[in-house]
Tab-separated table of C-alpha atoms and ligand atoms in Angstrom:
chain	number	residue	atom	x	y	z
M	108	MET	CA	-23.053	131.993	-5.908
M	109	SER	CA	-23.491	134.801	-8.376
M	110	VAL	CA	-26.773	135.132	-10.246
M	111	PRO	CA	-26.361	134.244	-13.951
M	112	VAL	CA	-27.380	136.758	-16.614
M	113	ILE	CA	-29.501	134.927	-19.168
M	114	THR	CA	-31.750	135.626	-22.140
M	115	ILE	CA	-35.442	134.787	-22.284
M	116	GLY	CA	-34.605	132.010	-24.704
M	117	GLU	CA	-32.626	130.248	-21.971
M	118	LEU	CA	-35.279	130.268	-19.229
M	119	SER	CA	-36.074	126.568	-19.474
M	120	GLU	CA	-32.611	125.672	-18.156
M	121	HIS	CA	-33.100	127.768	-15.013
M	122	VAL	CA	-36.502	126.823	-13.603
M	123	GLY	CA	-36.515	127.272	-9.807
M	124	ASN	CA	-33.314	129.331	-9.858
M	125	GLU	CA	-32.608	133.009	-9.520
M	126	VAL	CA	-31.448	134.721	-12.720
M	127	THR	CA	-30.912	138.199	-14.135
M	128	VAL	CA	-32.552	139.231	-17.410
M	129	ARG	CA	-32.015	142.499	-19.292
M	130	GLY	CA	-34.445	144.047	-21.688
M	131	TRP	CA	-37.190	146.552	-22.377
M	132	VAL	CA	-40.720	146.992	-21.117
M	133	PHE	CA	-43.057	145.659	-23.769
M	134	ASN	CA	-46.105	146.238	-21.639
M	135	TRP	CA	-47.109	146.522	-18.003
M	136	ARG	CA	-50.178	146.557	-15.773
M	137	LYS	CA	-50.876	146.979	-12.088
M	138	LYS	CA	-53.178	145.312	-9.611
M	139	GLY	CA	-52.999	146.476	-5.980
M	140	LYS	CA	-49.629	145.505	-4.579
M	141	LEU	CA	-48.657	143.771	-7.815
M	142	ARG	CA	-46.902	145.051	-10.913
M	143	PHE	CA	-46.813	142.833	-14.001
M	144	ILE	CA	-44.082	143.785	-16.420
M	145	ILE	CA	-43.867	142.075	-19.789
M	146	LEU	CA	-40.196	142.210	-20.594
M	147	ARG	CA	-38.809	141.643	-24.080
M	148	ASP	CA	-35.150	141.079	-24.798
M	149	GLY	CA	-35.162	140.197	-28.504
M	150	PHE	CA	-35.354	136.481	-27.771
M	151	GLY	CA	-38.819	136.361	-26.278
M	152	TYR	CA	-41.292	137.797	-23.826
M	153	LEU	CA	-41.312	137.242	-20.093
M	154	GLN	CA	-43.872	138.216	-17.508
M	155	CYS	CA	-42.105	139.590	-14.445
M	156	VAL	CA	-44.204	139.779	-11.288
M	157	VAL	CA	-43.270	142.331	-8.660
M	158	PHE	CA	-45.050	141.839	-5.321
M	159	ARG	CA	-44.571	144.808	-3.040
M	160	PRO	CA	-44.228	142.920	0.291
M	161	GLU	CA	-41.476	140.730	-1.170
M	162	VAL	CA	-39.114	143.340	-2.649
M	163	ASP	CA	-37.035	146.176	-1.210
M	164	GLU	CA	-38.073	149.771	-1.593
M	165	PRO	CA	-35.730	150.742	-4.475
M	166	THR	CA	-37.039	147.794	-6.502
M	167	TRP	CA	-40.654	148.753	-5.907
M	168	ASP	CA	-39.979	152.405	-6.724
M	169	ALA	CA	-38.202	151.422	-9.917
M	170	ALA	CA	-41.019	149.068	-10.927
M	171	VAL	CA	-43.598	151.799	-10.393
M	172	GLU	CA	-41.855	154.390	-12.545
M	173	LEU	CA	-41.257	152.076	-15.540
M	174	THR	CA	-42.907	153.060	-18.794
M	175	GLN	CA	-43.302	151.305	-22.128
M	176	GLU	CA	-39.886	150.612	-23.708
M	177	SER	CA	-37.916	151.662	-20.638
M	178	SER	CA	-34.781	149.562	-20.314
M	179	LEU	CA	-34.178	147.543	-17.188
M	180	GLU	CA	-32.317	144.766	-15.489
M	181	VAL	CA	-34.428	142.414	-13.454
M	182	ARG	CA	-33.525	139.631	-11.045
M	183	GLY	CA	-35.909	136.909	-9.978
M	184	VAL	CA	-36.780	133.240	-9.673
M	185	VAL	CA	-37.906	131.411	-12.821
M	186	ALA	CA	-41.215	129.570	-12.540
M	187	ARG	CA	-43.093	127.532	-15.106
M	188	ASP	CA	-46.495	129.001	-15.793
M	189	ASP	CA	-48.500	127.752	-18.715
M	190	ARG	CA	-50.773	130.799	-18.667
M	191	ALA	CA	-47.878	133.252	-19.012
M	192	PRO	CA	-46.712	134.322	-22.497
M	193	GLY	CA	-43.817	132.046	-23.387
M	194	GLY	CA	-44.678	129.595	-20.599
M	195	TYR	CA	-42.489	131.104	-17.842
M	196	GLU	CA	-42.819	133.772	-15.227
M	197	LEU	CA	-40.216	135.600	-13.182
M	198	LYS	CA	-40.902	136.180	-9.491
M	199	VAL	CA	-38.966	139.385	-9.077
M	200	THR	CA	-36.430	139.752	-6.264
M	201	GLY	CA	-34.728	142.906	-7.519
M	202	LEU	CA	-35.117	145.405	-10.335
M	203	THR	CA	-33.094	148.330	-11.672
M	204	ALA	CA	-34.336	150.753	-14.280
M	205	ILE	CA	-31.504	151.499	-16.716
M	206	GLN	CA	-33.392	154.290	-18.455
M	207	VAL	CA	-36.972	155.388	-18.020
M	208	ALA	CA	-38.358	156.215	-21.447
M	209	PRO	CA	-40.591	159.214	-22.164
M	210	GLU	CA	-43.898	158.480	-23.889
M	211	TYR	CA	-43.210	155.947	-26.620
M	212	PRO	CA	-44.209	157.150	-30.108
M	213	ILE	CA	-45.661	153.808	-31.164
M	214	GLY	CA	-48.627	153.331	-28.884
M	215	LYS	CA	-51.527	150.966	-28.722
M	216	LYS	CA	-53.603	152.856	-31.242
M	217	ASP	CA	-53.465	152.150	-34.951
M	218	HIS	CA	-50.806	154.168	-36.742
M	219	GLY	CA	-50.699	154.796	-40.462
M	220	VAL	CA	-47.996	152.908	-42.320
M	221	ASP	CA	-46.200	156.133	-43.186
M	222	PHE	CA	-45.881	156.989	-39.510
M	223	LEU	CA	-44.616	153.496	-38.764
M	224	LEU	CA	-42.084	153.639	-41.593
M	225	SER	CA	-40.799	156.968	-40.306
M	226	HIS	CA	-40.309	155.192	-36.980
M	227	ARG	CA	-38.909	152.050	-38.553
M	228	HIS	CA	-35.991	152.085	-36.097
M	229	LEU	CA	-38.522	151.634	-33.270
M	230	TRP	CA	-41.100	149.641	-35.218
M	231	LEU	CA	-38.545	146.822	-35.423
M	232	ARG	CA	-39.352	146.107	-31.772
M	233	SER	CA	-42.950	145.147	-32.485
M	234	LYS	CA	-43.936	141.483	-32.539
M	235	ARG	CA	-44.884	141.365	-36.192
M	236	GLN	CA	-41.797	143.088	-37.538
M	237	HIS	CA	-39.631	141.006	-35.256
M	238	ALA	CA	-41.170	137.805	-36.633
M	239	VAL	CA	-40.744	138.890	-40.269
M	240	LEU	CA	-37.079	139.758	-39.818
M	241	ARG	CA	-36.399	136.520	-37.968
M	242	VAL	CA	-37.796	134.648	-40.965
M	243	ARG	CA	-35.585	136.761	-43.230
M	244	SER	CA	-32.517	135.925	-41.176
M	245	GLU	CA	-33.280	132.194	-41.269
M	246	LEU	CA	-33.968	132.388	-44.999
M	247	GLU	CA	-30.591	133.992	-45.655
M	248	MET	CA	-28.853	131.276	-43.659
M	249	ALA	CA	-30.851	128.594	-45.495
M	250	ILE	CA	-29.745	130.070	-48.810
M	251	ARG	CA	-26.094	130.196	-47.825
M	252	ASP	CA	-26.246	126.630	-46.506
M	253	PHE	CA	-27.932	125.444	-49.693
M	254	PHE	CA	-25.149	126.714	-51.927
M	255	HIS	CA	-22.258	126.158	-49.567
M	256	GLY	CA	-23.411	122.572	-49.019
M	257	ARG	CA	-23.333	121.964	-52.754
M	258	GLY	CA	-19.814	123.200	-53.317
M	259	TYR	CA	-20.580	126.684	-54.615
M	260	THR	CA	-17.970	129.383	-54.048
M	261	LEU	CA	-19.297	132.682	-52.743
M	262	ILE	CA	-18.173	135.527	-55.007
M	263	ASP	CA	-18.999	138.966	-53.673
M	264	SER	CA	-19.849	141.187	-56.603
M	265	PRO	CA	-19.126	144.923	-56.669
M	266	ILE	CA	-21.754	147.549	-55.941
M	267	LEU	CA	-20.117	150.376	-57.892
M	268	THR	CA	-20.129	149.434	-61.555
M	269	PRO	CA	-19.325	151.081	-64.879
M	270	ALA	CA	-22.364	149.767	-66.806
M	271	ALA	CA	-25.944	148.517	-66.760
M	272	CYS	CA	-26.899	144.880	-66.376
M	273	GLU	CA	-30.710	144.834	-66.295
M	274	GLY	CA	-31.653	147.651	-68.675
M	275	THR	CA	-30.757	151.320	-68.568
M	276	SER	CA	-34.068	152.690	-67.276
M	277	THR	CA	-33.563	151.795	-63.626
M	278	LEU	CA	-29.960	152.858	-63.074
M	279	PHE	CA	-28.822	154.845	-60.062
M	280	GLN	CA	-26.022	157.077	-61.191
M	281	THR	CA	-23.204	158.424	-59.116
M	282	ASP	CA	-20.061	160.411	-59.674
M	283	TYR	CA	-16.894	158.368	-59.555
M	284	PHE	CA	-14.012	160.843	-59.365
M	285	GLY	CA	-15.291	162.678	-62.396
M	286	ASP	CA	-16.471	159.570	-64.213
M	287	GLN	CA	-19.919	158.108	-64.266
M	288	ALA	CA	-20.634	155.033	-62.189
M	289	PHE	CA	-23.799	153.099	-61.376
M	290	LEU	CA	-25.076	151.172	-58.394
M	291	SER	CA	-25.249	147.502	-59.295
M	292	GLN	CA	-28.583	146.150	-60.529
M	293	SER	CA	-27.344	142.575	-60.322
M	294	GLY	CA	-24.087	140.741	-59.651
M	295	GLN	CA	-24.627	138.400	-62.559
M	296	LEU	CA	-22.176	139.836	-65.063
M	297	TYR	CA	-19.415	139.485	-62.490
M	298	LEU	CA	-20.435	135.941	-61.660
M	299	GLU	CA	-20.150	134.655	-65.194
M	300	PRO	CA	-16.347	135.093	-65.352
M	301	ALA	CA	-16.168	133.602	-61.852
M	302	ALA	CA	-18.125	130.535	-63.040
M	303	ALA	CA	-15.236	129.906	-65.452
M	304	ALA	CA	-12.819	130.142	-62.549
M	305	PHE	CA	-14.735	128.159	-59.905
M	306	GLY	CA	-17.406	126.124	-61.720
M	307	LYS	CA	-20.273	126.862	-59.358
M	308	VAL	CA	-20.578	130.300	-57.779
M	309	TYR	CA	-23.122	132.547	-56.144
M	310	CYS	CA	-23.336	136.090	-54.897
M	311	PHE	CA	-25.616	137.495	-52.276
M	312	GLY	CA	-25.859	141.181	-51.646
M	313	PRO	CA	-27.730	144.432	-52.080
M	314	THR	CA	-28.813	145.506	-55.542
M	315	PHE	CA	-30.314	148.762	-56.723
M	316	ARG	CA	-33.034	149.743	-59.150
M	317	ALA	CA	-34.209	153.285	-59.649
M	318	GLU	CA	-37.798	152.052	-59.944
M	319	LYS	CA	-40.081	154.988	-60.520
M	320	SER	CA	-43.085	152.838	-59.687
M	321	LYS	CA	-44.823	152.730	-56.335
M	322	THR	CA	-45.935	149.119	-56.318
M	323	ARG	CA	-45.957	146.774	-53.376
M	324	ARG	CA	-43.449	144.567	-55.192
M	325	HIS	CA	-40.711	147.111	-55.821
M	326	LEU	CA	-37.944	148.499	-53.680
M	327	THR	CA	-35.104	150.678	-54.892
M	328	GLU	CA	-32.626	148.723	-52.758
M	329	PHE	CA	-33.172	145.011	-52.349
M	330	TRP	CA	-31.131	141.920	-51.696
M	331	MET	CA	-30.609	139.305	-54.323
M	332	VAL	CA	-29.029	135.868	-54.291
M	333	GLU	CA	-27.665	134.738	-57.630
M	334	PRO	CA	-26.157	131.357	-58.498
M	335	GLU	CA	-24.228	130.867	-61.740
M	336	VAL	CA	-23.191	127.421	-62.934
M	337	ALA	CA	-20.713	126.396	-65.622
M	338	TRP	CA	-21.901	123.778	-68.133
M	339	MET	CA	-25.473	124.035	-66.876
M	340	ARG	CA	-28.097	124.223	-69.605
M	341	PHE	CA	-31.635	125.566	-69.374
M	342	ASP	CA	-33.207	122.308	-68.143
M	343	GLY	CA	-30.617	122.029	-65.405
M	344	LEU	CA	-31.382	125.594	-64.388
M	345	LEU	CA	-35.088	124.815	-63.975
M	346	GLU	CA	-34.185	121.859	-61.770
M	347	LEU	CA	-31.829	123.967	-59.705
M	348	ALA	CA	-34.446	126.662	-59.136
M	349	GLU	CA	-36.991	124.074	-58.097
M	350	GLU	CA	-34.624	122.228	-55.783
M	351	PHE	CA	-33.487	125.505	-54.258
M	352	LEU	CA	-36.953	126.902	-53.582
M	353	SER	CA	-38.437	123.672	-52.271
M	354	GLU	CA	-35.547	123.199	-49.876
M	355	ILE	CA	-35.508	126.700	-48.435
M	356	VAL	CA	-39.299	126.763	-48.005
M	357	ALA	CA	-39.119	123.441	-46.145
M	358	ARG	CA	-36.428	124.829	-43.852
M	359	ILE	CA	-38.487	127.920	-43.040
M	360	LEU	CA	-41.553	125.801	-42.250
M	361	ASP	CA	-39.392	123.596	-40.078
M	362	ARG	CA	-37.478	126.264	-38.161
M	363	CYS	CA	-39.729	129.323	-38.135
M	364	SER	CA	-43.042	127.854	-37.047
M	365	ASP	CA	-43.313	130.218	-34.041
M	366	ASP	CA	-42.697	133.293	-36.168
M	367	LEU	CA	-45.097	132.141	-38.882
M	368	GLU	CA	-47.729	131.492	-36.237
M	369	ARG	CA	-47.244	134.978	-34.841
M	370	LEU	CA	-47.789	136.284	-38.372
M	371	GLU	CA	-50.931	134.137	-38.626
M	372	ARG	CA	-49.537	132.674	-41.813
M	373	ASP	CA	-51.618	129.845	-43.252
M	374	THR	CA	-48.699	127.451	-43.736
M	375	SER	CA	-50.858	124.902	-45.560
M	376	LEU	CA	-50.540	127.288	-48.516
M	377	LEU	CA	-46.740	126.977	-48.368
M	378	GLU	CA	-46.573	123.189	-47.931
M	379	PRO	CA	-47.034	122.340	-51.651
M	380	ALA	CA	-43.948	124.432	-52.468
M	381	THR	CA	-41.800	121.969	-50.517
M	382	LYS	CA	-42.699	119.261	-53.053
M	383	ARG	CA	-41.204	118.759	-56.490
M	384	PRO	CA	-41.761	118.986	-59.366
M	385	TYR	CA	-43.012	122.524	-59.922
M	386	PRO	CA	-45.274	123.085	-62.911
M	387	ARG	CA	-43.643	124.534	-66.040
M	388	ILE	CA	-45.534	126.513	-68.602
M	389	ASP	CA	-44.225	127.797	-71.910
M	390	TYR	CA	-44.685	131.517	-72.498
M	391	ALA	CA	-46.970	130.827	-75.501
M	392	ASP	CA	-49.192	128.587	-73.380
M	393	ALA	CA	-49.219	131.210	-70.663
M	394	ILE	CA	-50.483	133.772	-73.172
M	395	GLN	CA	-53.203	131.361	-74.221
M	396	ALA	CA	-54.234	130.685	-70.625
M	397	LEU	CA	-54.468	134.437	-70.030
M	398	THR	CA	-56.489	134.985	-73.196
M	399	GLU	CA	-58.921	132.306	-72.058
M	400	LYS	CA	-59.267	134.115	-68.752
M	401	GLY	CA	-60.162	137.298	-70.618
M	402	TYR	CA	-56.888	139.199	-70.316
M	403	PRO	CA	-55.973	141.404	-73.280
M	404	THR	CA	-52.363	140.156	-73.167
M	405	ARG	CA	-50.892	139.503	-76.616
M	406	ASN	CA	-48.004	137.415	-77.825
M	407	GLY	CA	-44.879	139.534	-77.265
M	408	ASP	CA	-46.180	141.308	-74.147
M	409	ASP	CA	-44.507	141.123	-70.793
M	410	PHE	CA	-46.674	140.146	-67.838
M	411	GLY	CA	-47.788	142.704	-65.304
M	412	ALA	CA	-48.655	141.982	-61.690
M	413	GLU	CA	-52.223	141.035	-62.560
M	414	GLU	CA	-51.226	138.577	-65.251
M	415	GLU	CA	-48.644	136.989	-62.976
M	416	THR	CA	-51.234	136.601	-60.245
M	417	ALA	CA	-53.705	135.042	-62.672
M	418	LEU	CA	-51.126	132.575	-63.996
M	419	ALA	CA	-49.920	131.594	-60.541
M	420	SER	CA	-53.483	131.037	-59.370
M	421	LEU	CA	-53.707	128.051	-61.724
M	422	TYR	CA	-51.340	126.120	-59.450
M	423	ASP	CA	-50.856	125.338	-55.768
M	424	ARG	CA	-47.073	125.913	-55.829
M	425	PRO	CA	-44.629	128.188	-57.682
M	426	VAL	CA	-44.905	127.946	-61.440
M	427	MET	CA	-42.004	128.291	-63.871
M	428	VAL	CA	-42.835	130.306	-66.973
M	429	THR	CA	-40.284	129.538	-69.687
M	430	ARG	CA	-38.997	130.832	-73.030
M	431	TYR	CA	-40.089	134.447	-73.040
M	432	PRO	CA	-39.750	136.586	-76.168
M	433	ALA	CA	-36.111	137.683	-76.378
M	434	ALA	CA	-37.243	141.248	-77.085
M	435	ILE	CA	-38.636	141.738	-73.561
M	436	LYS	CA	-35.680	140.186	-71.754
M	437	ALA	CA	-32.114	141.216	-70.929
M	438	PHE	CA	-29.364	141.311	-73.559
M	439	TYR	CA	-27.283	138.423	-72.220
M	440	MET	CA	-29.778	135.582	-72.696
M	441	GLN	CA	-29.231	132.554	-74.907
M	442	PRO	CA	-31.712	132.396	-77.805
M	443	ASP	CA	-33.958	129.338	-77.910
M	444	PRO	CA	-32.382	127.080	-80.585
M	445	ASP	CA	-35.891	126.144	-81.796
M	446	ASP	CA	-37.058	129.746	-82.119
M	447	GLN	CA	-34.503	132.558	-82.241
M	448	THR	CA	-37.107	135.154	-81.255
M	449	ARG	CA	-37.369	133.562	-77.841
M	450	ALA	CA	-34.898	133.427	-74.982
M	451	LEU	CA	-34.021	130.523	-72.728
M	452	ALA	CA	-35.415	132.508	-69.836
M	453	VAL	CA	-37.450	131.527	-66.817
M	454	ASP	CA	-39.499	133.483	-64.315
M	455	VAL	CA	-40.685	131.648	-61.244
M	456	LEU	CA	-44.006	133.021	-60.043
M	457	ALA	CA	-45.040	132.525	-56.437
M	458	PRO	CA	-48.629	131.674	-55.536
M	459	GLU	CA	-51.129	134.005	-53.847
M	460	GLY	CA	-50.296	137.056	-55.908
M	461	TYR	CA	-46.658	137.428	-54.860
M	462	GLY	CA	-45.531	137.389	-58.462
M	463	GLU	CA	-42.043	136.842	-59.855
M	464	ILE	CA	-39.611	135.795	-57.164
M	465	ILE	CA	-36.940	134.307	-59.426
M	466	GLY	CA	-35.696	135.399	-62.836
M	467	GLY	CA	-33.023	133.468	-64.689
M	468	SER	CA	-31.721	132.182	-67.985
M	469	GLU	CA	-29.146	130.264	-69.907
M	470	ARG	CA	-26.494	132.799	-70.977
M	471	SER	CA	-25.479	133.477	-74.508
M	472	ASP	CA	-22.105	131.868	-75.183
M	473	SER	CA	-21.640	133.459	-78.611
M	474	LEU	CA	-19.408	136.511	-78.921
M	475	GLU	CA	-21.122	137.619	-82.139
M	476	HIS	CA	-24.599	137.316	-80.676
M	477	LEU	CA	-23.648	139.306	-77.599
M	478	GLU	CA	-21.979	142.019	-79.648
M	479	ARG	CA	-25.177	142.393	-81.651
M	480	GLN	CA	-27.275	142.438	-78.493
M	481	ILE	CA	-25.102	145.094	-76.848
M	482	ALA	CA	-25.440	147.244	-79.940
M	483	SER	CA	-29.191	146.788	-80.288
M	484	HIS	CA	-29.728	147.526	-76.569
M	485	ASP	CA	-27.714	150.747	-76.998
M	486	LEU	CA	-25.172	149.681	-74.416
M	487	PRO	CA	-21.615	151.063	-74.486
M	488	LYS	CA	-19.482	148.225	-75.802
M	489	GLU	CA	-16.257	149.466	-74.140
M	490	ALA	CA	-17.818	148.931	-70.746
M	491	PHE	CA	-18.518	145.289	-71.591
M	492	GLU	CA	-15.185	144.223	-73.091
M	493	TRP	CA	-14.239	142.357	-69.919
M	494	TYR	CA	-17.601	140.552	-70.003
M	495	LEU	CA	-17.068	139.602	-73.632
M	496	ASP	CA	-13.686	138.112	-72.699
M	497	VAL	CA	-15.650	135.277	-71.079
M	498	ARG	CA	-16.725	134.368	-74.638
M	499	ARG	CA	-13.264	134.968	-76.106
M	500	TYR	CA	-11.280	132.790	-73.750
M	501	GLY	CA	-12.911	129.401	-73.452
M	502	SER	CA	-16.578	130.154	-73.988
M	503	PHE	CA	-18.802	127.610	-72.274
M	504	PRO	CA	-22.510	127.007	-71.693
M	505	HIS	CA	-23.698	128.383	-68.366
M	506	SER	CA	-26.865	129.406	-66.622
M	507	GLY	CA	-28.010	131.171	-63.509
M	508	PHE	CA	-30.832	132.943	-61.780
M	509	GLY	CA	-31.523	135.662	-59.247
M	510	MET	CA	-34.002	135.608	-56.404
M	511	GLY	CA	-35.125	138.769	-54.644
M	512	ILE	CA	-34.999	138.124	-50.905
M	513	GLU	CA	-37.798	140.533	-50.033
M	514	ARG	CA	-40.179	138.979	-52.543
M	515	CYS	CA	-39.491	135.575	-51.042
M	516	VAL	CA	-39.812	136.805	-47.435
M	517	SER	CA	-43.114	138.532	-48.263
M	518	TRP	CA	-44.497	135.354	-49.746
M	519	LEU	CA	-43.298	133.164	-46.873
M	520	CYS	CA	-44.634	135.558	-44.239
M	521	GLY	CA	-47.812	136.425	-46.129
M	522	ILE	CA	-47.175	140.164	-45.917
M	523	HIS	CA	-48.667	142.550	-48.383
M	524	HIS	CA	-45.870	144.997	-49.137
M	525	LEU	CA	-42.161	144.365	-49.651
M	526	ARG	CA	-41.246	147.275	-47.393
M	527	GLU	CA	-41.884	145.143	-44.308
M	528	ALA	CA	-39.569	142.398	-45.537
M	529	ILE	CA	-36.350	144.425	-45.201
M	530	PRO	CA	-35.054	146.118	-42.045
M	531	TYR	CA	-34.776	149.607	-43.572
M	532	PRO	CA	-36.783	149.876	-46.794
M	533	ARG	CA	-35.835	152.261	-49.591
M	534	THR	CA	-38.603	153.211	-51.980
M	535	LEU	CA	-39.397	155.940	-54.472
M	536	ASN	CA	-40.247	158.393	-51.723
M	537	ARG	CA	-38.442	157.060	-48.690
M	538	ILE	CA	-34.807	156.984	-47.603
M	539	TYR	CA	-35.425	157.789	-43.903
M	540	PRO	CA	-34.490	156.420	-41.406
B	92	4AD	O1	-35.491	139.397	-62.964
B	92	4AD	P1	-34.325	140.208	-62.489
B	92	4AD	O2	-34.237	141.609	-62.937
B	92	4AD	O3	-33.050	139.371	-62.911
B	92	4AD	C1	-31.758	139.748	-62.762
B	92	4AD	O4	-31.367	140.744	-62.202
B	92	4AD	C2	-30.793	138.686	-63.243
B	92	4AD	N1	-29.502	139.349	-63.524
B	92	4AD	C3	-30.668	137.620	-62.225
B	92	4AD	C4	-29.770	136.502	-62.670
B	92	4AD	O5	-30.110	135.790	-63.605
B	92	4AD	N2	-28.645	136.316	-62.009
B	92	4AD	O6	-34.307	140.212	-60.899
B	92	4AD	C5	-34.238	138.995	-60.199
B	92	4AD	C6	-35.188	139.011	-59.036
B	92	4AD	C7	-36.650	139.138	-59.396
B	92	4AD	O7	-37.196	137.890	-59.758
B	92	4AD	C8	-37.242	139.679	-58.126
B	92	4AD	O8	-37.410	138.644	-57.174
B	92	4AD	C9	-36.163	140.585	-57.631
B	92	4AD	O9	-34.950	140.146	-58.207
B	92	4AD	N3	-36.383	141.996	-57.971
B	92	4AD	C10	-36.814	142.942	-57.108
B	92	4AD	N4	-37.136	142.869	-55.823
B	92	4AD	C11	-37.523	144.013	-55.201
B	92	4AD	N5	-37.588	145.206	-55.803
B	92	4AD	C12	-37.265	145.338	-57.113
B	92	4AD	N6	-37.302	146.526	-57.692
B	92	4AD	C13	-36.853	144.155	-57.822
B	92	4AD	N7	-36.458	143.923	-59.090
B	92	4AD	C14	-36.185	142.607	-59.158
B	93	MG	MG1	-37.227	139.544	-63.974
C-alpha cells in the first residue's frame, strides 16, 4: 500500500500509520543519535524524530545537513504525544531534503521591524505573522458570509477612477492614456447606483490613500468592505453596523481561538463586542465628554487618534459616534434634518485605542444639495454626472458604511501597527517587497 501524503492538519486521522509530510524546517536540535526536526507546512508544526539506528544512511545524512527553512519530504509513523507541539510526533522512517537552505536571514535574535518588513516575504513564515493572516482570512470569509447570507449582491468596484471620493488630499494619481486617473479611495460612489439596481449590495477590495502621515493606523493601500442599502435610513445603518461587527467578532472568537492564543490576545476584551446593543454617542456629547476629560477639542473639530482613544475608553465595546459636523465630512452625506450643519454620519470606534474602524452615513438624495456640495468641495462636476444620475432617475434614501479590514484585524489580534495586518503593507516609505 502506498504511503499517503498528508498535511499536519490531518495527522489525527493517521495515528499509528506511516505517512509522508512535506514542509520546511522550523527548528531542529540534536542529541546523540537523535535529530529532532520541527517541521512546518503552513497547517501546523510537527516534531519529527530521526533515530540513527532505525533509518538508512541517506536519510540520516539528509537529516544531519538540514538547516532552518530547508525544504524536505519526510516519511514516518504518526504517534500521539501530548508533550510534542501540536500533540503528535512523527517517528521518521525516511527523509529527503528537497533544498538545503543557506543561513536564514531571520534568525533567533531580535530584528528591527524595518529589517523584518524588508523580509516580509520570509517573515510570513513566522508563527505570529501566520496567526495574524489566518485571522484576516477568516475575517474576510466571515464578512462575505454575512452579506451573502443576507441577500446582498457583490458588486466589484473599479480601482482606476476619474474622480475623488474621500477628499482630494489623499489621491494617488496616474496617467490614463494621456488623461488623469486616480486609484480608488472607496467603492462607495459606484455602489450607490448598484443599490438602485440590486437593493442591497457590497464591495470588498483594495483602496488607496496617499496618506502623508506615518501613523500606526494608516496604510496607503488597504482593503475595505462597503455595504450600501436602498431605503435604509440612518437608524437602520447603525443597526446594520452593530449587527455586522458583533457577528464577525463572534465568528473570529469561535473559529480562531488557536491563532488568538498564539498572539496572546486577551479575548475577554473582545467578548463584549459580540453583544448588542453598542453604545451611541452624539458628536456634541462626545465633545462634552472630551472637554470634561481635559481635551482642548472644540465643537466643529474632527477627532484625532488621542480623542478617539479617550472616547472609546468610556465603553467596553465599540462605540458609535453620530451626527458629525457636515463641514468635516465627505460631500455625499445627508444633512441632519434637525440641524443642517450636521451630517447623518457615524464613526464606529473600537476599544483599546484602535480608533475608527467603520465610517458611514446616510447619503444625500437631493440633486440640488449634491450639486452645491460638489461645488463647495471644489470637485469637477463633469466627473460626477453619472453619480448625480442616481438622484435624477428615481432618487431614493440609502445608506452605507465602509470598514477597513486592517484596522479590524489589528483590533482583533491586538497588534500595534496596521502593517502587520496585511500580507504586503504599503506605507509612506515602503513599497518593497
Ligand atoms: O471613513 P472612510 O474614509 O469612509 C469611506 O471611505 C466611505 N466611502 C465608506 C462608505 O461609507 N462606504 O474609510 C472607511 C474606513 C475607516 O473607518 C477605516 O477603517 C479605513 O476605512 N481606513 C483606513 N485604513 C487603513 N489605512 C488608511 N489610510 C485608512 N483610511 C480609512
Ligand atoms: Mg472616516
